[in-house]
């Protein structure tokens, strides 16, 4: 089985998702700046995987600070936090992980510099291992929502590759299959970065899960033909009222699902829910290089000088979401109270 992000002999090793499925190449990152660059350039992507990588980058940064003075280490960690936090703005798991790592620094004032460094490495590995367990729980909780025979549409890649392993949306599919259900998948290609074509199709095929690739503009047609029983997607940030930011195009799929009376589910860990944000309007949306839209395989396909927009995410209002599947259970509308209840479990 492939590894997504791993701590190995004081380096961070990642599969390079930019070149999948053509090649399975692992990059060995030796300092936190390399980890920040890898997140920014999408060597690693997907909200939980970004969080795990940031935690490992933080630990790597700490290891490389040459000092015996706690004060110096803490000052450097502030800088490291700033650099890692500036990589991608939408997935809240990035900020969640950095906050958790900084929390370890604050709550271990009695440790020496060397002890603290070791503690930070342990914490990053714990975040990694916990993520897989959380995804398995999401899988078990979500599996119950799918019928014995169902075809699920998914958008982007919320699979093993987007996490430490197993996946969130694809975790629900894996969980249902493990529970003996017959689940088939339709994967949207997910323009412009093609996470569906390159990543979802690759990892599901590798697992022998029945997957059919479609272009984004085919989803409505497939629904109107009665070929889709449920939609399951991941999330990059969920506001406290249940509004969901996920890969651009998700909103369009949710509206189509509503029209066709198909349940639209979101699978995400609690670390993706941002209780500080009251609704979707407060979620920062990353704008990416317009070349992702104007170019194909490195070649310009749009006329030079054309106006282009490239928001990487959109917000689906909670009213279109049939359920938010988390490790603590499934929240349903009204989300404000349901989400609070999950956090108190
Ligand atoms: O730009 P990406 O590839 O990082 O976007 C990923 C997504 O939108 C995923 O659906 C989301 O992070 C959930 S991953 C379990």
XYZ file of C-alpha atoms and ligand atoms in Angstrom:
360
model
C 0.000 0.000 0.000
C 1.274 3.477 -0.813
C 2.078 5.957 1.977
C 0.862 9.531 1.758
C 3.009 11.336 4.295
C 5.364 9.729 6.744
C 7.973 10.632 9.370
C 11.134 8.677 8.547
C 14.542 9.063 10.181
C 14.009 12.746 10.922
C 12.729 13.578 7.457
C 9.213 13.871 6.036
C 8.534 11.542 3.121
C 5.621 12.253 0.762
C 4.268 10.704 -2.382
C 4.380 13.384 -5.098
C 0.683 13.770 -5.965
C 1.428 16.185 -8.807
C 2.709 13.399 -11.011
C 0.285 10.625 -10.119
C -0.839 8.370 -11.714
C 2.035 8.425 -14.221
C 4.729 7.860 -11.618
C 4.846 6.830 -7.962
C 7.673 9.011 -6.658
C 8.426 9.735 -3.007
C 10.062 13.021 -2.019
C 12.298 13.195 1.058
C 11.934 16.598 2.735
C 14.667 17.621 5.121
C 13.503 20.984 6.462
C 10.292 22.807 7.240
C 10.650 25.171 4.284
C 10.618 22.187 1.926
C 7.439 20.955 3.640
C 5.828 24.401 3.257
C 6.762 24.440 -0.434
C 5.335 20.929 -0.886
C 2.001 22.009 0.634
C 1.860 25.181 -1.464
C 2.726 23.391 -4.688
C 0.330 20.532 -3.949
C 2.839 17.700 -3.692
C 0.517 16.909 -0.791
C -3.079 18.150 -0.769
C -6.438 17.394 0.812
C -7.366 19.023 4.119
C -6.362 16.276 6.612
C -3.135 15.449 4.715
C -2.211 19.133 4.736
C -2.771 19.189 8.525
C -0.602 16.108 9.096
C 2.134 17.523 6.844
C 2.100 20.878 8.630
C 2.472 19.110 12.005
C 5.423 17.117 10.662
C 6.911 20.268 9.121
C 6.624 21.981 12.500
C 8.399 19.080 14.241
C 11.088 19.039 11.555
C 11.573 22.774 11.984
C 11.917 22.342 15.754
C 14.552 19.597 15.342
C 16.717 21.836 13.205
C 16.853 24.745 15.677
C 20.328 24.652 17.223
C 19.882 25.952 20.737
C 19.646 24.867 24.328
C 17.506 27.868 25.202
C 13.767 27.436 25.276
C 13.269 31.101 24.494
C 15.187 30.775 21.210
C 13.328 27.611 20.226
C 9.968 29.282 20.888
C 10.915 32.331 18.840
C 11.931 30.121 15.913
C 8.740 28.068 16.209
C 6.706 31.249 15.807
C 8.488 31.893 12.516
C 8.024 28.270 11.426
C 4.300 28.521 12.228
C 3.989 31.676 10.122
C 5.691 30.099 7.105
C 3.610 26.907 7.259
C 0.373 28.836 7.859
C 0.960 30.966 4.751
C 0.862 27.998 2.359
C -2.847 27.466 1.680
C -5.719 29.455 3.208
C -8.871 27.342 2.949
C -8.304 23.963 4.611
C -8.693 24.687 8.312
C -6.882 21.463 9.262
C -3.636 23.301 8.509
C -4.313 25.889 11.219
C -5.831 23.277 13.533
C -2.636 21.177 13.359
C -0.341 24.173 13.926
C -2.453 25.230 16.895
C -2.222 21.726 18.348
C 1.580 21.669 17.925
C 1.918 25.113 19.512
C -0.331 23.889 22.330
C 2.217 21.149 23.053
C 4.937 23.799 23.330
C 2.843 25.884 25.739
C 1.735 23.021 27.950
C 5.198 21.497 28.386
C 7.077 24.381 29.946
C 8.968 22.005 32.246
C 10.672 20.066 29.437
C 14.213 20.754 28.217
C 14.725 21.781 24.591
C 15.723 18.242 23.614
C 12.784 16.690 25.445
C 10.385 19.133 23.859
C 11.702 18.399 20.358
C 11.096 14.697 20.929
C 7.620 15.438 22.272
C 6.800 17.435 19.110
C 7.909 14.593 16.835
C 5.693 12.224 18.852
C 2.749 14.614 18.567
C 3.091 14.895 14.778
C 3.131 11.102 14.519
C 0.103 10.897 16.813
C -1.817 13.333 14.587
C -0.920 11.096 11.637
C -2.020 7.861 13.312
C -5.172 9.401 14.791
C -6.201 10.625 11.357
C -6.351 7.073 10.013
C -8.418 5.931 13.021
C -10.756 8.914 12.614
C -11.261 8.105 8.932
C -12.103 4.501 9.759
C -14.735 5.758 12.214
C -16.105 8.135 9.556
C -16.234 5.130 7.234
C -18.212 3.062 9.738
C -20.645 5.917 10.472
C -21.145 6.793 6.818
C -21.503 3.196 5.631
C -24.930 3.030 7.316
C -26.215 5.835 5.072
C -25.654 3.910 1.851
C -28.073 1.333 0.515
C -27.023 -2.285 -0.029
C -26.540 -1.618 -3.727
C -25.604 1.935 -4.491
C -23.741 4.106 -6.898
C -22.067 7.092 -5.285
C -20.871 10.220 -7.042
C -17.825 11.941 -5.565
C -16.019 15.145 -6.465
C -12.291 15.867 -6.170
C -10.244 13.451 -4.060
C -11.246 12.969 -0.447
C -9.542 9.612 -0.340
C -6.499 8.017 1.238
C -4.353 10.472 -0.714
C -6.090 13.452 0.905
C -5.506 12.133 4.430
C -2.973 10.046 6.357
C -4.822 7.025 4.931
C -8.255 5.477 4.178
C -9.934 8.787 3.298
C -13.078 10.618 4.366
C -15.567 10.498 1.461
C -13.758 7.491 0.019
C -13.534 6.206 3.604
C -17.350 6.070 3.621
C -17.233 4.065 0.387
C -14.529 1.758 1.784
C -16.507 1.385 5.028
C -19.681 0.419 3.133
C -17.797 -2.140 1.045
C -16.204 -3.573 4.206
C -19.737 -3.821 5.653
C -20.662 -6.057 2.713
C -22.424 -3.475 0.542
C -22.102 -3.364 -3.196
C -20.916 0.178 -3.908
C -19.952 1.590 -7.265
C -18.404 5.016 -7.703
C -18.702 7.783 -10.278
C -15.715 10.131 -10.008
C -15.925 13.687 -11.352
C -12.694 14.604 -13.127
C -12.559 17.863 -11.096
C -11.254 20.600 -13.347
C -8.868 22.321 -13.328
C -6.454 20.309 -11.168
C -7.956 16.932 -12.094
C -7.895 15.354 -8.631
C -10.740 13.038 -9.719
C -9.054 11.852 -12.898
C -5.582 11.538 -11.497
C -6.068 10.627 -7.841
C -9.557 9.268 -7.061
C -9.577 7.065 -10.162
C -6.046 5.867 -9.347
C -6.571 4.956 -5.703
C -9.986 3.319 -6.218
C -8.734 1.264 -9.136
C -5.744 0.194 -7.047
C -8.218 -1.044 -4.408
C -10.336 -2.839 -7.026
C -13.326 -0.597 -6.289
C -15.676 -0.216 -9.263
C -15.080 3.345 -10.497
C -16.317 5.191 -13.571
C -14.674 8.478 -14.484
C -16.860 11.280 -15.855
C -16.179 14.913 -16.723
C -17.672 17.482 -14.347
C -20.347 18.543 -16.832
C -21.714 14.977 -17.052
C -22.915 14.803 -13.437
C -26.401 16.240 -14.107
C -26.944 13.879 -17.013
C -25.965 10.840 -14.915
C -28.345 11.952 -12.160
C -31.221 12.513 -14.590
C -30.695 8.986 -15.907
C -31.141 7.592 -12.378
C -27.549 6.367 -12.225
C -26.586 8.062 -8.949
C -28.025 7.056 -5.542
C -25.993 9.358 -3.303
C -23.270 11.992 -3.416
C -20.421 11.853 -0.878
C -17.723 14.527 -0.818
C -15.094 15.750 1.636
C -14.607 19.250 3.037
C -11.842 21.777 3.518
C -13.643 23.857 6.097
C -17.123 23.639 7.578
C -18.629 26.702 9.252
C -20.474 26.308 12.563
C -23.828 26.540 10.734
C -23.018 23.606 8.421
C -21.972 25.562 5.308
C -19.265 23.538 3.581
C -16.224 24.728 1.629
C -14.907 22.037 -0.668
C -13.268 21.770 -4.090
C -14.633 24.114 -6.748
C -17.625 22.492 -8.420
C -18.976 20.869 -5.256
C -21.734 23.489 -4.953
C -22.879 22.750 -8.491
C -23.101 19.029 -7.672
C -25.104 19.782 -4.491
C -27.638 21.877 -6.418
C -28.017 19.113 -9.007
C -28.458 16.523 -6.257
C -31.223 18.615 -4.706
C -33.038 18.865 -8.063
C -32.873 15.090 -8.449
C -33.733 14.329 -4.795
C -30.421 12.545 -4.288
C -28.909 12.777 -0.768
C -25.749 14.887 -0.675
C -23.417 13.928 2.200
C -20.206 15.527 3.449
C -17.623 13.360 5.235
C -15.049 15.143 7.378
C -13.291 14.922 10.743
C -14.257 17.349 13.515
C -10.910 19.090 12.901
C -12.393 20.378 9.621
C -15.190 22.207 11.462
C -14.305 25.807 12.247
C -16.482 26.831 15.181
C -15.054 30.368 14.996
C -16.779 30.933 11.655
C -20.509 31.552 11.790
C -21.320 30.833 8.150
C -19.777 30.118 4.766
C -19.220 33.789 3.919
C -16.390 33.834 6.473
C -14.401 31.028 4.799
C -11.341 32.273 2.874
C -11.310 30.923 -0.683
C -7.928 30.292 -2.253
C -7.331 31.800 -5.702
C -4.780 29.785 -7.641
C -2.560 30.425 -10.634
C -4.754 31.074 -13.682
C -2.410 28.897 -15.745
C -4.289 25.922 -14.258
C -7.239 27.100 -16.383
C -5.568 28.558 -19.460
C -3.006 25.799 -19.971
C -3.263 22.085 -20.610
C -0.233 19.872 -20.055
C 1.970 22.944 -19.952
C 0.563 24.259 -23.234
C -1.621 27.338 -23.563
C -5.105 26.412 -24.789
C -6.861 29.735 -24.100
C -6.161 32.916 -26.047
C -3.351 35.011 -24.583
C -4.573 37.968 -22.534
C -8.003 36.460 -21.764
C -9.597 37.314 -18.406
C -9.520 34.264 -16.116
C -10.629 33.394 -12.587
C -9.463 30.348 -10.658
C -11.060 29.993 -7.218
C -10.008 26.592 -5.855
C -13.033 26.077 -3.586
C -16.713 26.971 -3.320
C -19.226 26.974 -0.489
C -22.244 24.684 -0.383
C -24.958 26.003 1.951
C -25.827 23.633 4.785
C -29.447 23.502 3.590
C -28.284 21.386 0.626
C -26.386 18.940 2.837
C -28.296 15.822 3.963
C -25.722 14.920 6.611
C -22.198 15.666 7.823
C -20.470 12.400 8.621
C -17.811 12.709 11.333
C -15.907 10.317 13.588
C -18.375 11.103 16.367
C -21.502 10.447 14.325
C -23.641 12.037 11.639
C -24.907 15.602 12.084
C -28.150 16.554 10.366
C -30.045 19.846 10.103
C -30.255 22.141 12.005
C -26.464 22.011 11.957
C -25.660 24.623 14.572
C -27.042 22.480 17.375
C -26.133 19.120 15.806
C -22.474 20.146 15.407
C -22.288 21.454 18.975
C -23.656 18.130 20.168
C -20.946 16.208 18.280
C -18.198 18.313 19.869
C -19.549 17.602 23.341
C -19.599 13.801 22.793
O -7.013 21.591 -3.569
P -7.062 20.275 -2.841
O -6.743 19.118 -3.721
O -6.245 20.293 -1.577
O -8.593 20.135 -2.429
C -8.997 18.981 -1.756
C -10.454 18.935 -1.498
O -11.199 19.835 -1.822
C -10.946 17.754 -0.715
O -12.228 17.399 -1.103
C -10.961 18.103 0.790
O -9.723 18.597 1.179
C -11.305 16.942 1.626
S -10.000 15.785 1.723
C -10.419 14.519 2.763
